[in-house]
Short mmCIF file of C-alpha atoms in Angstrom, two decimals:
data_model
loop_
_atom_site.label_atom_id
_atom_site.label_comp_id
_atom_site.label_asym_id
_atom_site.label_seq_id
_atom_site.Cartn_x
_atom_site.Cartn_y
_atom_site.Cartn_z
CA UNK J 247 93.46 21.96 8.86
CA UNK J 248 96.88 22.18 11.15
CA UNK J 249 96.27 25.38 12.96
CA UNK J 250 93.79 24.64 16.37
CA UNK J 251 92.18 28.25 15.46
CA UNK J 252 90.41 26.67 12.51
CA UNK J 253 86.59 26.75 12.76
CA UNK J 254 86.37 23.48 10.15
CA UNK J 255 85.59 20.58 10.86
CA UNK J 256 86.91 17.71 9.55
CA UNK J 257 86.35 15.63 6.73
CA UNK J 258 85.17 12.13 7.69
CA UNK J 259 86.06 9.21 5.30
CA UNK J 260 83.73 7.47 4.25
CA UNK J 261 84.01 3.51 5.09
CA UNK J 262 81.96 1.10 2.93
CA UNK J 263 78.56 -0.18 3.66
CA UNK J 264 78.90 -4.05 3.35
CA UNK J 265 81.11 -6.32 1.50
CA UNK J 266 84.11 -8.19 1.69
CA UNK J 267 87.60 -5.99 1.57
CA UNK J 268 89.35 -3.94 4.11
CA UNK J 269 88.67 -4.40 6.96
CA UNK J 270 86.86 -0.92 8.71
CA UNK J 271 88.15 0.96 11.07
CA UNK J 272 87.68 -0.67 15.06
CA UNK J 273 85.87 0.72 17.91
CA UNK J 274 89.08 1.96 19.22
CA UNK J 275 90.07 3.46 16.30
CA UNK J 276 86.91 5.45 15.41
CA UNK J 277 86.86 6.96 19.73
CA UNK J 278 90.38 8.33 18.79
CA UNK J 279 89.18 10.65 15.92
CA UNK J 280 86.55 11.63 18.25
CA UNK J 281 88.53 12.47 20.66
CA UNK J 282 91.59 13.70 18.31
CA UNK J 283 91.08 17.55 18.53
CA UNK J 284 89.87 20.71 21.27
CA UNK J 285 88.76 18.73 24.29
CA UNK J 286 86.07 21.89 25.69
CA UNK J 287 84.46 21.04 21.45
CA UNK J 288 81.86 19.40 21.61
CA UNK J 289 80.85 17.30 18.89
CA UNK J 290 77.50 16.83 17.67
CA UNK J 291 75.25 13.41 16.55
CA UNK J 292 75.65 14.63 13.22
CA UNK J 293 79.72 14.77 12.40
CA UNK J 294 79.44 10.87 14.68
CA UNK J 295 77.54 9.13 12.19
CA UNK J 296 78.62 11.02 8.65
CA UNK J 297 80.49 8.69 7.03
CA UNK J 298 79.17 5.36 9.03
CA UNK J 299 76.83 3.59 7.14
CA UNK J 300 75.66 0.69 8.74
CA UNK J 301 77.77 0.78 11.71
CA UNK J 302 75.30 4.20 12.38
CA UNK J 303 73.83 2.50 14.63
CA UNK J 304 76.68 1.23 16.79
CA UNK J 305 77.74 4.38 16.94
CA UNK J 306 74.26 6.36 18.12
CA UNK J 307 73.70 3.84 20.78
CA UNK J 308 77.64 3.33 22.03
CA UNK J 309 77.34 8.09 22.70
CA UNK J 310 74.36 7.36 23.92
CA UNK J 311 74.79 5.16 26.14
CA UNK J 312 78.02 7.20 28.02
CA UNK J 313 76.11 9.09 30.12
CA UNK J 314 74.56 6.02 32.30
CA UNK J 315 78.93 4.92 32.94
CA UNK J 316 79.30 8.60 34.55
CA UNK J 317 78.87 8.35 38.41
CA UNK J 318 75.78 10.68 38.19
CA UNK J 319 72.75 10.17 39.90
CA UNK J 320 70.63 10.86 36.70
CA UNK J 321 72.90 8.74 34.24
CA UNK J 322 70.22 7.00 33.12
CA UNK J 323 67.68 8.76 32.44
CA UNK J 324 70.02 10.69 30.13
CA UNK J 325 70.37 7.64 28.81
CA UNK J 326 67.73 5.76 28.34
CA UNK J 327 65.56 8.66 26.43
CA UNK J 328 68.54 8.19 24.19
CA UNK J 329 68.03 4.54 23.22
CA UNK J 330 64.23 4.32 23.26
CA UNK J 331 64.88 6.56 20.04
CA UNK J 332 67.17 4.17 18.07
CA UNK J 333 65.63 1.27 19.55
CA UNK J 334 62.49 2.67 17.98
CA UNK J 335 64.01 3.53 14.67
CA UNK J 336 65.61 -0.55 14.41
CA UNK J 337 61.82 -1.77 16.24
CA UNK J 338 60.74 -0.11 13.06
CA UNK J 339 63.66 -1.30 9.82
CA UNK J 340 64.76 2.51 9.13
CA UNK J 341 68.27 2.02 7.46
CA UNK J 342 69.39 4.99 8.61
CA UNK J 343 69.35 6.38 12.12
CA UNK J 344 67.25 9.95 12.80
CA UNK J 345 67.55 12.35 14.94
CA UNK J 346 64.77 15.40 15.84
CA UNK J 347 66.92 18.69 14.70
CA UNK J 348 67.59 19.96 18.38
CA UNK J 349 69.03 16.44 19.82
CA UNK J 350 71.35 16.41 15.96
CA UNK J 351 72.38 19.58 17.05
CA UNK J 352 73.78 17.99 20.51
CA UNK J 353 76.49 15.66 21.96
CA UNK J 354 79.21 15.32 24.26
CA UNK J 355 82.14 16.99 24.55
CA UNK J 356 85.90 15.07 23.70
CA UNK J 357 87.00 15.19 27.07
CA UNK J 358 84.25 13.30 27.65
CA UNK J 359 84.82 10.59 25.17
CA UNK J 360 88.84 11.16 26.14
CA UNK J 361 87.38 9.55 30.14
CA UNK J 362 84.86 7.25 28.95
CA UNK J 363 88.01 5.57 26.26
CA UNK J 364 90.33 5.41 29.91
CA UNK J 365 87.54 3.57 31.53
CA UNK J 366 86.47 1.76 28.64
CA UNK J 367 89.68 1.05 27.00
CA UNK J 368 91.31 -1.67 28.00
CA UNK J 369 88.24 -4.02 28.11
CA UNK J 370 88.05 -2.60 24.33
CA UNK J 371 91.30 -3.72 23.71
CA UNK J 372 90.61 -7.40 24.74
CA UNK J 373 87.05 -8.11 23.50
CA UNK J 374 87.81 -6.22 19.31
CA UNK J 375 90.65 -9.93 19.79
CA UNK J 376 87.29 -11.83 19.56
CA UNK J 377 84.93 -8.92 18.00
CA UNK J 378 85.32 -8.91 13.99
CA UNK J 379 81.87 -8.82 11.20
CA UNK J 380 81.09 -12.08 10.88
CA UNK J 381 77.99 -12.91 10.84
CA UNK J 382 76.02 -9.93 9.14
CA UNK J 383 73.16 -11.51 8.09
CA UNK J 384 72.22 -11.29 11.48
CA UNK J 385 72.46 -8.07 11.71
CA UNK J 386 70.63 -6.91 8.73
CA UNK J 387 67.89 -9.45 8.35
CA UNK J 388 63.92 -7.37 9.46
CA UNK J 389 63.52 -10.29 11.70
CA UNK J 390 66.46 -10.07 13.83
CA UNK J 391 66.69 -6.04 13.57
CA UNK J 392 63.26 -6.08 15.17
CA UNK J 393 63.55 -7.54 18.01
CA UNK J 394 67.42 -6.26 19.07
CA UNK J 395 65.79 -2.87 18.33
CA UNK J 396 62.17 -4.60 21.50
CA UNK J 397 65.35 -6.06 23.65
CA UNK J 398 66.72 -2.40 23.38
CA UNK J 399 63.45 -0.40 23.79
CA UNK J 400 62.67 -2.27 26.53
CA UNK J 401 66.65 -1.74 28.65
CA UNK J 402 66.46 2.15 27.46
CA UNK J 403 63.43 2.49 29.81
CA UNK J 404 64.48 0.48 32.46
CA UNK J 405 67.92 2.54 31.99
CA UNK J 406 65.16 5.06 31.85
CA UNK J 407 64.02 3.89 35.48
CA UNK J 408 65.40 4.71 38.76
CA UNK J 409 66.41 1.44 40.41
CA UNK J 410 69.60 1.89 41.69
CA UNK J 411 72.98 0.45 41.53
CA UNK J 412 71.73 -1.35 36.50
CA UNK J 413 73.01 1.26 35.31
CA UNK J 414 76.29 -0.25 34.75
CA UNK J 415 74.44 -3.31 34.29
CA UNK J 416 71.26 -1.51 31.80
CA UNK J 417 74.66 0.16 30.39
CA UNK J 418 77.00 -3.05 30.07
CA UNK J 419 74.09 -4.96 27.46
CA UNK J 420 73.34 -1.77 25.11
CA UNK J 421 77.25 -0.97 24.75
CA UNK J 422 77.67 -5.55 23.74
CA UNK J 423 74.25 -4.10 21.37
CA UNK J 424 76.49 -1.35 20.37
CA UNK J 425 79.17 -3.11 20.09
CA UNK J 426 77.82 -5.73 17.50
CA UNK J 427 76.48 -3.05 15.51
CA UNK J 428 79.47 -0.79 15.14
CA UNK J 429 82.39 -4.15 14.55
CA UNK J 430 79.38 -6.22 12.08
CA UNK J 431 79.76 -9.33 14.10
CA UNK J 432 76.36 -11.61 14.14
CA UNK J 433 78.16 -13.48 16.49
CA UNK J 434 78.14 -10.33 19.49
CA UNK J 435 74.40 -10.45 18.57
CA UNK J 436 73.22 -13.44 19.55
CA UNK J 437 75.26 -12.78 22.37
CA UNK J 438 73.97 -9.45 23.82
CA UNK J 439 70.29 -10.93 23.13
CA UNK J 440 70.62 -13.93 25.69
#
């Protein structure tokens, strides 16, 4: 619909699971699509994950780490438990993320996503020149997924703790994992592991 008063939600375009073919939208394009609309409107996590296939873990992780970059004392305490929930699912080998209903109905406001995009856009622009789908077997292998889940579980627990001056560092490492999952870049995942 073209009017701003419409309550209908735009349908997301289905994206291919894997394999060769046209390149999927990058992280910046996904962020732009999410930000487009009423800035006061909240997005629920079900909307964020719709149509992403295997990239849904990356998108969920990307959004879950946002509060860690907001300069408030409880940013890590908000992000940490969500990261732990996502990590546990990767650790046990789920193919698609699951969220409890009370969390799935919540999510960030477009205004918060727009602020986050302004902060990370220059970095994402540079990173997307380097990040591309490659070495996807690393992302799809069961042991690699479990190892990623274990690392993210530890990072999420550390992010939850009130350790001074660590939110940006831990959030940045989690963001690397999220980008690797979003962009289907196994080489970036190897770098994030290191």
